[in-house]
Amino acid sequence: MAEVSLAVSTVIFALRSSGRFGDDEGQRRLWLPLVRRIREPFDGRWALPGGPLGSDEGLAEAATSTLAKTTGLAPRYLEQLYAFGDPGRSGEDASRVVSVVYWALVGDDEAKAARVGQNVRWFPADELPPLAFDHQLVVEYALWRLRNKVEYSRIASAFLGAAFTLAQLREVYEAVLGRALDPANFRRQIEASGAVEDTGEVLTGVRHRPPRLYRYNSTVDLADQGPLGRLAQK
Amino acid sequence: MAEVSLAVSTVIFALRSSGRFGDDEGQRRLWLPLVRRIREPFDGRWALPGGPLGSDEGLAEAATSTLAKTTGLAPRYLEQLYAFGDPGRSGEDASRVVSVVYWALVGDDEAKAARVGQNVRWFPADELPPLAFDHQLVVEYALWRLRNKVEYSRIASAFLGAAFTLAQLREVYEAVLGRALDPANFRRQIEASGAVEDTGEVLTGVRHRPPRLYRYNSTVDLADQGPLGRLAQK
């Protein structure tokens, strides 16, 4: 039987302003880092960061290590996305690779400090260049998973600090979902969901009616993975 | 770099009565087929059906082919569950295997006709023997996924024919969730969800107040997989 080799790739999402990555001004949007390929197949194209699985390396461990090598960051959230293994995905003449893909979220503050390695560049998720392999589909699926998850788990907190205003939380939702949300409706829905609780503190540095600070209700998992929860901790 | 090999395994769920598999009497419950291993590691233990990925074989294709070889059946529903790749999962001395696991549902009628191959036996999902590798965790996670999905998708229809009574639908939910449900509450919730619609027909062969037949609202996907929907069709 011909050899099928195994790789681990990671879709890394950060939330930054809409201008240059690292800017603090303007509307926020999702960004992700890509690596320019320097060999065939797809020489010169942009691709998701990743590489072959080390012989003693766990899958999540490989994804974390890719994240560190690409951005110098540790993930706030990391989850297995899917294993992609279509026989034709590496191109006609290339040897066959099955990729186990993870998706990760990095926090705002960390993303500001992200290293940009050689051949690495951050792109807005909705303005990606043509990608190598089936990575366009991989990114689409990761975005779909993130958008679904932000609505039924406290995953947005990975982009925020421990305490946040409802306006900050809404900005995360808006950036992830890619559309504006009505502030009053958003407040009502979030309060009704019981997902967040009032910290009793207000935002400092604002003199007139400083907004309240909230935190996620910590009795709820970041994202429930059922029996895999104990694996995800590894 | 030492070799990591790739396998595809499948958790196959059928719904049968609580007695012997294939019986029609009694309360229904979830069953799944296991294969007795005939070599090390874990010689003699029961394991999920599967095997190495063929060089030209897609991942879902490998899972479907395992299902056919093990039971003679085609899946009503098939979805990728997770890739399991903990370095220690094959045991201390064995070579390393990463398993991409699928889960499948087979219909009631098909399950009745299921072949039982050599070294294959069906077990109730809540009375499994000790399993090889990390297959206990794999089955737990598949059960967790099925239980979550039955509540927010029309996945229960895979166990039923095109038309069904609300009592039959409730029996599926009860078997999957492993608990009794109040018939009146269940009817109210299902009707309020808009997931099913009245076919206008009634169950034949019942003379006194024959129950109405329903079908799932076909405008809803069996289980929404977003951009992967087109891959799942392959």
JSON list of C-alpha atoms in Angstrom, two decimals, chain A residues 18-213:
[
{"chain": "A", "resi": 18, "resn": "SER", "atom": "CA", "xyz": [-9.46, 47.04, 9.85]},
{"chain": "A", "resi": 19, "resn": "GLY", "atom": "CA", "xyz": [-6.39, 48.95, 8.74]},
{"chain": "A", "resi": 20, "resn": "ARG", "atom": "CA", "xyz": [-2.90, 47.49, 8.92]},
{"chain": "A", "resi": 21, "resn": "PHE", "atom": "CA", "xyz": [-2.58, 44.46, 11.20]},
{"chain": "A", "resi": 22, "resn": "GLY", "atom": "CA", "xyz": [-1.44, 45.78, 14.57]},
{"chain": "A", "resi": 23, "resn": "ASP", "atom": "CA", "xyz": [-3.20, 49.14, 14.22]},
{"chain": "A", "resi": 24, "resn": "ASP", "atom": "CA", "xyz": [-5.55, 50.08, 16.98]},
{"chain": "A", "resi": 25, "resn": "GLU", "atom": "CA", "xyz": [-7.82, 52.42, 15.05]},
{"chain": "A", "resi": 26, "resn": "GLY", "atom": "CA", "xyz": [-10.98, 51.66, 13.13]},
{"chain": "A", "resi": 27, "resn": "GLN", "atom": "CA", "xyz": [-13.45, 48.81, 13.05]},
{"chain": "A", "resi": 28, "resn": "ARG", "atom": "CA", "xyz": [-12.15, 45.44, 14.11]},
{"chain": "A", "resi": 29, "resn": "ARG", "atom": "CA", "xyz": [-12.08, 42.39, 11.88]},
{"chain": "A", "resi": 30, "resn": "LEU", "atom": "CA", "xyz": [-10.69, 38.86, 11.81]},
{"chain": "A", "resi": 31, "resn": "TRP", "atom": "CA", "xyz": [-7.14, 38.31, 10.64]},
{"chain": "A", "resi": 32, "resn": "LEU", "atom": "CA", "xyz": [-5.11, 35.16, 10.14]},
{"chain": "A", "resi": 33, "resn": "PRO", "atom": "CA", "xyz": [-1.43, 34.48, 9.41]},
{"chain": "A", "resi": 34, "resn": "LEU", "atom": "CA", "xyz": [-0.37, 32.64, 6.25]},
{"chain": "A", "resi": 35, "resn": "VAL", "atom": "CA", "xyz": [2.99, 31.27, 5.19]},
{"chain": "A", "resi": 36, "resn": "ARG", "atom": "CA", "xyz": [4.39, 31.65, 1.68]},
{"chain": "A", "resi": 37, "resn": "ARG", "atom": "CA", "xyz": [5.42, 28.28, 0.27]},
{"chain": "A", "resi": 38, "resn": "ILE", "atom": "CA", "xyz": [9.00, 28.03, -0.96]},
{"chain": "A", "resi": 39, "resn": "ARG", "atom": "CA", "xyz": [8.75, 24.70, -2.75]},
{"chain": "A", "resi": 40, "resn": "GLU", "atom": "CA", "xyz": [6.50, 22.66, -5.04]},
{"chain": "A", "resi": 41, "resn": "PRO", "atom": "CA", "xyz": [3.66, 21.91, -5.08]},
{"chain": "A", "resi": 42, "resn": "PHE", "atom": "CA", "xyz": [2.16, 25.41, -5.06]},
{"chain": "A", "resi": 43, "resn": "ASP", "atom": "CA", "xyz": [5.57, 27.14, -4.86]},
{"chain": "A", "resi": 44, "resn": "GLY", "atom": "CA", "xyz": [5.04, 30.85, -4.06]},
{"chain": "A", "resi": 45, "resn": "ARG", "atom": "CA", "xyz": [1.42, 30.46, -2.95]},
{"chain": "A", "resi": 46, "resn": "TRP", "atom": "CA", "xyz": [0.18, 31.30, 0.53]},
{"chain": "A", "resi": 47, "resn": "ALA", "atom": "CA", "xyz": [-0.78, 28.39, 2.79]},
{"chain": "A", "resi": 48, "resn": "LEU", "atom": "CA", "xyz": [-1.88, 27.68, 6.35]},
{"chain": "A", "resi": 49, "resn": "PRO", "atom": "CA", "xyz": [1.02, 27.21, 8.77]},
{"chain": "A", "resi": 50, "resn": "GLY", "atom": "CA", "xyz": [1.75, 23.61, 9.67]},
{"chain": "A", "resi": 51, "resn": "GLY", "atom": "CA", "xyz": [3.98, 20.66, 8.93]},
{"chain": "A", "resi": 52, "resn": "PRO", "atom": "CA", "xyz": [4.46, 16.91, 9.28]},
{"chain": "A", "resi": 53, "resn": "LEU", "atom": "CA", "xyz": [3.54, 15.34, 12.61]},
{"chain": "A", "resi": 54, "resn": "GLY", "atom": "CA", "xyz": [6.56, 14.54, 14.80]},
{"chain": "A", "resi": 55, "resn": "SER", "atom": "CA", "xyz": [6.83, 10.90, 15.81]},
{"chain": "A", "resi": 56, "resn": "ASP", "atom": "CA", "xyz": [6.31, 11.57, 19.54]},
{"chain": "A", "resi": 57, "resn": "GLU", "atom": "CA", "xyz": [4.14, 14.63, 19.15]},
{"chain": "A", "resi": 58, "resn": "GLY", "atom": "CA", "xyz": [0.42, 14.75, 20.03]},
{"chain": "A", "resi": 59, "resn": "LEU", "atom": "CA", "xyz": [-1.88, 16.34, 17.46]},
{"chain": "A", "resi": 60, "resn": "ALA", "atom": "CA", "xyz": [-2.84, 19.35, 19.62]},
{"chain": "A", "resi": 61, "resn": "GLU", "atom": "CA", "xyz": [0.80, 19.66, 20.66]},
{"chain": "A", "resi": 62, "resn": "ALA", "atom": "CA", "xyz": [1.82, 19.91, 16.99]},
{"chain": "A", "resi": 63, "resn": "ALA", "atom": "CA", "xyz": [-0.81, 22.62, 16.42]},
{"chain": "A", "resi": 64, "resn": "THR", "atom": "CA", "xyz": [0.40, 24.59, 19.45]},
{"chain": "A", "resi": 65, "resn": "SER", "atom": "CA", "xyz": [3.98, 24.32, 18.31]},
{"chain": "A", "resi": 66, "resn": "THR", "atom": "CA", "xyz": [3.05, 25.57, 14.80]},
{"chain": "A", "resi": 67, "resn": "LEU", "atom": "CA", "xyz": [1.30, 28.53, 16.42]},
{"chain": "A", "resi": 68, "resn": "ALA", "atom": "CA", "xyz": [4.40, 29.34, 18.48]},
{"chain": "A", "resi": 69, "resn": "LYS", "atom": "CA", "xyz": [6.73, 29.03, 15.49]},
{"chain": "A", "resi": 70, "resn": "THR", "atom": "CA", "xyz": [4.53, 31.19, 13.24]},
{"chain": "A", "resi": 71, "resn": "THR", "atom": "CA", "xyz": [3.51, 33.95, 15.63]},
{"chain": "A", "resi": 72, "resn": "GLY", "atom": "CA", "xyz": [5.40, 33.49, 18.90]},
{"chain": "A", "resi": 73, "resn": "LEU", "atom": "CA", "xyz": [2.01, 33.20, 20.63]},
{"chain": "A", "resi": 74, "resn": "ALA", "atom": "CA", "xyz": [0.19, 30.65, 22.79]},
{"chain": "A", "resi": 75, "resn": "PRO", "atom": "CA", "xyz": [-3.45, 29.96, 21.92]},
{"chain": "A", "resi": 76, "resn": "ARG", "atom": "CA", "xyz": [-6.29, 31.26, 24.11]},
{"chain": "A", "resi": 77, "resn": "TYR", "atom": "CA", "xyz": [-8.44, 28.58, 22.55]},
{"chain": "A", "resi": 78, "resn": "LEU", "atom": "CA", "xyz": [-7.52, 25.54, 20.43]},
{"chain": "A", "resi": 79, "resn": "GLU", "atom": "CA", "xyz": [-9.83, 22.96, 18.91]},
{"chain": "A", "resi": 80, "resn": "GLN", "atom": "CA", "xyz": [-9.55, 20.28, 16.29]},
{"chain": "A", "resi": 81, "resn": "LEU", "atom": "CA", "xyz": [-11.44, 21.36, 13.17]},
{"chain": "A", "resi": 82, "resn": "TYR", "atom": "CA", "xyz": [-11.41, 18.43, 10.77]},
{"chain": "A", "resi": 83, "resn": "ALA", "atom": "CA", "xyz": [-9.18, 15.92, 8.99]},
{"chain": "A", "resi": 84, "resn": "PHE", "atom": "CA", "xyz": [-8.91, 16.71, 5.29]},
{"chain": "A", "resi": 85, "resn": "GLY", "atom": "CA", "xyz": [-7.90, 13.73, 3.18]},
{"chain": "A", "resi": 86, "resn": "ASP", "atom": "CA", "xyz": [-9.30, 13.95, -0.32]},
{"chain": "A", "resi": 87, "resn": "PRO", "atom": "CA", "xyz": [-6.87, 11.93, -2.53]},
{"chain": "A", "resi": 88, "resn": "GLY", "atom": "CA", "xyz": [-6.49, 14.81, -5.01]},
{"chain": "A", "resi": 89, "resn": "ARG", "atom": "CA", "xyz": [-5.93, 17.64, -2.52]},
{"chain": "A", "resi": 90, "resn": "SER", "atom": "CA", "xyz": [-2.13, 17.90, -2.87]},
{"chain": "A", "resi": 91, "resn": "GLY", "atom": "CA", "xyz": [-2.30, 18.16, -6.67]},
{"chain": "A", "resi": 92, "resn": "GLU", "atom": "CA", "xyz": [-1.81, 15.59, -9.42]},
{"chain": "A", "resi": 93, "resn": "ASP", "atom": "CA", "xyz": [1.83, 14.65, -9.03]},
{"chain": "A", "resi": 94, "resn": "ALA", "atom": "CA", "xyz": [2.38, 15.19, -5.33]},
{"chain": "A", "resi": 95, "resn": "SER", "atom": "CA", "xyz": [2.48, 12.45, -2.74]},
{"chain": "A", "resi": 96, "resn": "ARG", "atom": "CA", "xyz": [-0.68, 12.12, -0.68]},
{"chain": "A", "resi": 97, "resn": "VAL", "atom": "CA", "xyz": [-1.07, 14.04, 2.57]},
{"chain": "A", "resi": 98, "resn": "VAL", "atom": "CA", "xyz": [-3.90, 13.86, 5.09]},
{"chain": "A", "resi": 99, "resn": "SER", "atom": "CA", "xyz": [-4.02, 17.06, 7.17]},
{"chain": "A", "resi": 100, "resn": "VAL", "atom": "CA", "xyz": [-5.49, 17.19, 10.64]},
{"chain": "A", "resi": 101, "resn": "VAL", "atom": "CA", "xyz": [-6.45, 20.86, 10.99]},
{"chain": "A", "resi": 102, "resn": "TYR", "atom": "CA", "xyz": [-6.84, 22.78, 14.25]},
{"chain": "A", "resi": 103, "resn": "TRP", "atom": "CA", "xyz": [-8.24, 26.25, 14.72]},
{"chain": "A", "resi": 104, "resn": "ALA", "atom": "CA", "xyz": [-6.99, 28.63, 17.36]},
{"chain": "A", "resi": 105, "resn": "LEU", "atom": "CA", "xyz": [-7.91, 32.00, 18.80]},
{"chain": "A", "resi": 106, "resn": "VAL", "atom": "CA", "xyz": [-5.33, 34.43, 20.11]},
{"chain": "A", "resi": 107, "resn": "GLY", "atom": "CA", "xyz": [-6.15, 37.38, 22.36]},
{"chain": "A", "resi": 108, "resn": "ASP", "atom": "CA", "xyz": [-6.11, 41.00, 21.40]},
{"chain": "A", "resi": 109, "resn": "ASP", "atom": "CA", "xyz": [-3.12, 41.96, 23.48]},
{"chain": "A", "resi": 110, "resn": "GLU", "atom": "CA", "xyz": [-1.09, 38.97, 22.36]},
{"chain": "A", "resi": 111, "resn": "ALA", "atom": "CA", "xyz": [-1.90, 39.60, 18.71]},
{"chain": "A", "resi": 112, "resn": "LYS", "atom": "CA", "xyz": [-0.48, 43.10, 19.06]},
{"chain": "A", "resi": 113, "resn": "ALA", "atom": "CA", "xyz": [2.81, 41.57, 20.15]},
{"chain": "A", "resi": 114, "resn": "ALA", "atom": "CA", "xyz": [2.80, 38.83, 17.52]},
{"chain": "A", "resi": 115, "resn": "ARG", "atom": "CA", "xyz": [6.11, 38.23, 15.84]},
{"chain": "A", "resi": 116, "resn": "VAL", "atom": "CA", "xyz": [5.91, 38.06, 12.08]},
{"chain": "A", "resi": 117, "resn": "GLY", "atom": "CA", "xyz": [8.31, 35.33, 11.00]},
{"chain": "A", "resi": 118, "resn": "GLN", "atom": "CA", "xyz": [10.01, 35.03, 7.64]},
{"chain": "A", "resi": 119, "resn": "ASN", "atom": "CA", "xyz": [7.55, 34.30, 4.83]},
{"chain": "A", "resi": 120, "resn": "VAL", "atom": "CA", "xyz": [4.68, 34.91, 7.27]},
{"chain": "A", "resi": 121, "resn": "ARG", "atom": "CA", "xyz": [2.06, 37.61, 6.70]},
{"chain": "A", "resi": 122, "resn": "TRP", "atom": "CA", "xyz": [-1.27, 38.40, 8.37]},
{"chain": "A", "resi": 123, "resn": "PHE", "atom": "CA", "xyz": [-4.31, 38.82, 6.11]},
{"chain": "A", "resi": 124, "resn": "PRO", "atom": "CA", "xyz": [-7.90, 39.92, 6.81]},
{"chain": "A", "resi": 125, "resn": "ALA", "atom": "CA", "xyz": [-10.04, 36.74, 6.73]},
{"chain": "A", "resi": 126, "resn": "ASP", "atom": "CA", "xyz": [-12.30, 38.26, 4.07]},
{"chain": "A", "resi": 127, "resn": "GLU", "atom": "CA", "xyz": [-9.45, 39.39, 1.78]},
{"chain": "A", "resi": 128, "resn": "LEU", "atom": "CA", "xyz": [-7.28, 36.31, 1.41]},
{"chain": "A", "resi": 129, "resn": "PRO", "atom": "CA", "xyz": [-4.95, 35.75, -1.54]},
{"chain": "A", "resi": 130, "resn": "PRO", "atom": "CA", "xyz": [-5.34, 32.53, -3.61]},
{"chain": "A", "resi": 131, "resn": "LEU", "atom": "CA", "xyz": [-4.33, 29.67, -1.31]},
{"chain": "A", "resi": 132, "resn": "ALA", "atom": "CA", "xyz": [-2.40, 26.44, -1.88]},
{"chain": "A", "resi": 133, "resn": "PHE", "atom": "CA", "xyz": [-4.01, 22.99, -1.74]},
{"chain": "A", "resi": 134, "resn": "ASP", "atom": "CA", "xyz": [-7.62, 22.96, -0.45]},
{"chain": "A", "resi": 135, "resn": "HIS", "atom": "CA", "xyz": [-6.80, 25.64, 2.11]},
{"chain": "A", "resi": 136, "resn": "GLN", "atom": "CA", "xyz": [-9.54, 27.95, 0.81]},
{"chain": "A", "resi": 137, "resn": "LEU", "atom": "CA", "xyz": [-12.13, 25.34, 1.85]},
{"chain": "A", "resi": 138, "resn": "VAL", "atom": "CA", "xyz": [-10.32, 24.75, 5.14]},
{"chain": "A", "resi": 139, "resn": "VAL", "atom": "CA", "xyz": [-10.47, 28.46, 6.03]},
{"chain": "A", "resi": 140, "resn": "GLU", "atom": "CA", "xyz": [-14.13, 28.70, 4.98]},
{"chain": "A", "resi": 141, "resn": "TYR", "atom": "CA", "xyz": [-14.98, 25.80, 7.23]},
{"chain": "A", "resi": 142, "resn": "ALA", "atom": "CA", "xyz": [-13.00, 27.25, 10.15]},
{"chain": "A", "resi": 143, "resn": "LEU", "atom": "CA", "xyz": [-14.83, 30.58, 9.76]},
{"chain": "A", "resi": 144, "resn": "TRP", "atom": "CA", "xyz": [-18.16, 28.76, 9.67]},
{"chain": "A", "resi": 145, "resn": "ARG", "atom": "CA", "xyz": [-17.29, 26.85, 12.85]},
{"chain": "A", "resi": 146, "resn": "LEU", "atom": "CA", "xyz": [-16.15, 30.03, 14.62]},
{"chain": "A", "resi": 147, "resn": "ARG", "atom": "CA", "xyz": [-19.33, 31.90, 13.60]},
{"chain": "A", "resi": 148, "resn": "ASN", "atom": "CA", "xyz": [-21.55, 29.10, 14.82]},
{"chain": "A", "resi": 149, "resn": "LYS", "atom": "CA", "xyz": [-19.64, 28.70, 18.05]},
{"chain": "A", "resi": 150, "resn": "VAL", "atom": "CA", "xyz": [-19.61, 32.36, 18.98]},
{"chain": "A", "resi": 151, "resn": "GLU", "atom": "CA", "xyz": [-23.41, 32.22, 19.17]},
{"chain": "A", "resi": 152, "resn": "TYR", "atom": "CA", "xyz": [-23.72, 29.29, 21.55]},
{"chain": "A", "resi": 153, "resn": "SER", "atom": "CA", "xyz": [-20.56, 29.25, 23.65]},
{"chain": "A", "resi": 154, "resn": "ARG", "atom": "CA", "xyz": [-18.46, 31.80, 25.47]},
{"chain": "A", "resi": 155, "resn": "ILE", "atom": "CA", "xyz": [-15.76, 31.55, 22.82]},
{"chain": "A", "resi": 156, "resn": "ALA", "atom": "CA", "xyz": [-15.77, 35.33, 22.29]},
{"chain": "A", "resi": 157, "resn": "SER", "atom": "CA", "xyz": [-14.03, 35.61, 25.66]},
{"chain": "A", "resi": 158, "resn": "ALA", "atom": "CA", "xyz": [-10.86, 34.23, 24.09]},
{"chain": "A", "resi": 159, "resn": "PHE", "atom": "CA", "xyz": [-10.56, 37.52, 22.20]},
{"chain": "A", "resi": 160, "resn": "LEU", "atom": "CA", "xyz": [-11.17, 39.63, 25.33]},
{"chain": "A", "resi": 161, "resn": "GLY", "atom": "CA", "xyz": [-9.61, 40.13, 28.73]},
{"chain": "A", "resi": 162, "resn": "ALA", "atom": "CA", "xyz": [-11.18, 38.73, 31.90]},
{"chain": "A", "resi": 163, "resn": "ALA", "atom": "CA", "xyz": [-13.51, 41.74, 32.14]},
{"chain": "A", "resi": 164, "resn": "PHE", "atom": "CA", "xyz": [-15.11, 43.64, 29.27]},
{"chain": "A", "resi": 165, "resn": "THR", "atom": "CA", "xyz": [-17.91, 46.06, 28.49]},
{"chain": "A", "resi": 166, "resn": "LEU", "atom": "CA", "xyz": [-20.93, 44.92, 26.53]},
{"chain": "A", "resi": 167, "resn": "ALA", "atom": "CA", "xyz": [-19.81, 47.25, 23.71]},
{"chain": "A", "resi": 168, "resn": "GLN", "atom": "CA", "xyz": [-16.46, 45.43, 23.56]},
{"chain": "A", "resi": 169, "resn": "LEU", "atom": "CA", "xyz": [-18.24, 42.07, 23.51]},
{"chain": "A", "resi": 170, "resn": "ARG", "atom": "CA", "xyz": [-20.54, 43.31, 20.74]},
{"chain": "A", "resi": 171, "resn": "GLU", "atom": "CA", "xyz": [-17.52, 44.41, 18.70]},
{"chain": "A", "resi": 172, "resn": "VAL", "atom": "CA", "xyz": [-16.17, 40.86, 18.89]},
{"chain": "A", "resi": 173, "resn": "TYR", "atom": "CA", "xyz": [-19.48, 39.43, 17.70]},
{"chain": "A", "resi": 174, "resn": "GLU", "atom": "CA", "xyz": [-19.65, 41.99, 14.90]},
{"chain": "A", "resi": 175, "resn": "ALA", "atom": "CA", "xyz": [-16.12, 41.22, 13.73]},
{"chain": "A", "resi": 176, "resn": "VAL", "atom": "CA", "xyz": [-16.69, 37.46, 13.83]},
{"chain": "A", "resi": 177, "resn": "LEU", "atom": "CA", "xyz": [-20.13, 37.51, 12.23]},
{"chain": "A", "resi": 178, "resn": "GLY", "atom": "CA", "xyz": [-19.12, 40.20, 9.75]},
{"chain": "A", "resi": 179, "resn": "ARG", "atom": "CA", "xyz": [-22.20, 42.37, 10.31]},
{"chain": "A", "resi": 180, "resn": "ALA", "atom": "CA", "xyz": [-23.37, 45.23, 12.54]},
{"chain": "A", "resi": 181, "resn": "LEU", "atom": "CA", "xyz": [-25.61, 44.32, 15.50]},
{"chain": "A", "resi": 182, "resn": "ASP", "atom": "CA", "xyz": [-28.16, 46.56, 17.15]},
{"chain": "A", "resi": 183, "resn": "PRO", "atom": "CA", "xyz": [-26.68, 47.58, 20.55]},
{"chain": "A", "resi": 184, "resn": "ALA", "atom": "CA", "xyz": [-29.98, 47.45, 22.49]},
{"chain": "A", "resi": 185, "resn": "ASN", "atom": "CA", "xyz": [-31.02, 44.07, 21.06]},
{"chain": "A", "resi": 186, "resn": "PHE", "atom": "CA", "xyz": [-27.56, 42.67, 21.65]},
{"chain": "A", "resi": 187, "resn": "ARG", "atom": "CA", "xyz": [-27.62, 43.81, 25.30]},
{"chain": "A", "resi": 188, "resn": "ARG", "atom": "CA", "xyz": [-31.06, 42.25, 25.83]},
{"chain": "A", "resi": 189, "resn": "GLN", "atom": "CA", "xyz": [-30.09, 38.91, 24.26]},
{"chain": "A", "resi": 190, "resn": "ILE", "atom": "CA", "xyz": [-26.80, 38.62, 26.12]},
{"chain": "A", "resi": 191, "resn": "GLU", "atom": "CA", "xyz": [-28.41, 39.52, 29.44]},
{"chain": "A", "resi": 192, "resn": "ALA", "atom": "CA", "xyz": [-31.27, 37.06, 28.85]},
{"chain": "A", "resi": 193, "resn": "SER", "atom": "CA", "xyz": [-28.81, 34.25, 28.02]},
{"chain": "A", "resi": 194, "resn": "GLY", "atom": "CA", "xyz": [-27.19, 34.38, 31.46]},
{"chain": "A", "resi": 195, "resn": "ALA", "atom": "CA", "xyz": [-23.81, 33.93, 29.77]},
{"chain": "A", "resi": 196, "resn": "VAL", "atom": "CA", "xyz": [-22.25, 37.01, 31.36]},
{"chain": "A", "resi": 197, "resn": "GLU", "atom": "CA", "xyz": [-22.39, 38.48, 34.83]},
{"chain": "A", "resi": 198, "resn": "ASP", "atom": "CA", "xyz": [-21.83, 42.00, 36.13]},
{"chain": "A", "resi": 199, "resn": "THR", "atom": "CA", "xyz": [-18.43, 42.31, 37.86]},
{"chain": "A", "resi": 200, "resn": "GLY", "atom": "CA", "xyz": [-19.62, 45.31, 39.91]},
{"chain": "A", "resi": 201, "resn": "GLU", "atom": "CA", "xyz": [-16.74, 47.35, 38.39]},
{"chain": "A", "resi": 202, "resn": "VAL", "atom": "CA", "xyz": [-16.81, 50.00, 35.72]},
{"chain": "A", "resi": 203, "resn": "LEU", "atom": "CA", "xyz": [-14.35, 50.86, 32.94]},
{"chain": "A", "resi": 204, "resn": "THR", "atom": "CA", "xyz": [-11.65, 53.18, 34.31]},
{"chain": "A", "resi": 205, "resn": "GLY", "atom": "CA", "xyz": [-10.46, 56.29, 32.52]},
{"chain": "A", "resi": 206, "resn": "VAL", "atom": "CA", "xyz": [-13.98, 57.34, 31.52]},
{"chain": "A", "resi": 207, "resn": "ARG", "atom": "CA", "xyz": [-15.39, 60.20, 33.61]},
{"chain": "A", "resi": 208, "resn": "HIS", "atom": "CA", "xyz": [-18.94, 60.51, 32.34]},
{"chain": "A", "resi": 209, "resn": "ARG", "atom": "CA", "xyz": [-21.14, 57.42, 32.89]},
{"chain": "A", "resi": 210, "resn": "PRO", "atom": "CA", "xyz": [-18.35, 54.84, 32.64]},
{"chain": "A", "resi": 211, "resn": "PRO", "atom": "CA", "xyz": [-19.72, 51.54, 31.25]},
{"chain": "A", "resi": 212, "resn": "ARG", "atom": "CA", "xyz": [-20.05, 48.48, 33.48]},
{"chain": "A", "resi": 213, "resn": "LEU", "atom": "CA", "xyz": [-17.58, 45.63, 33.22]}
]
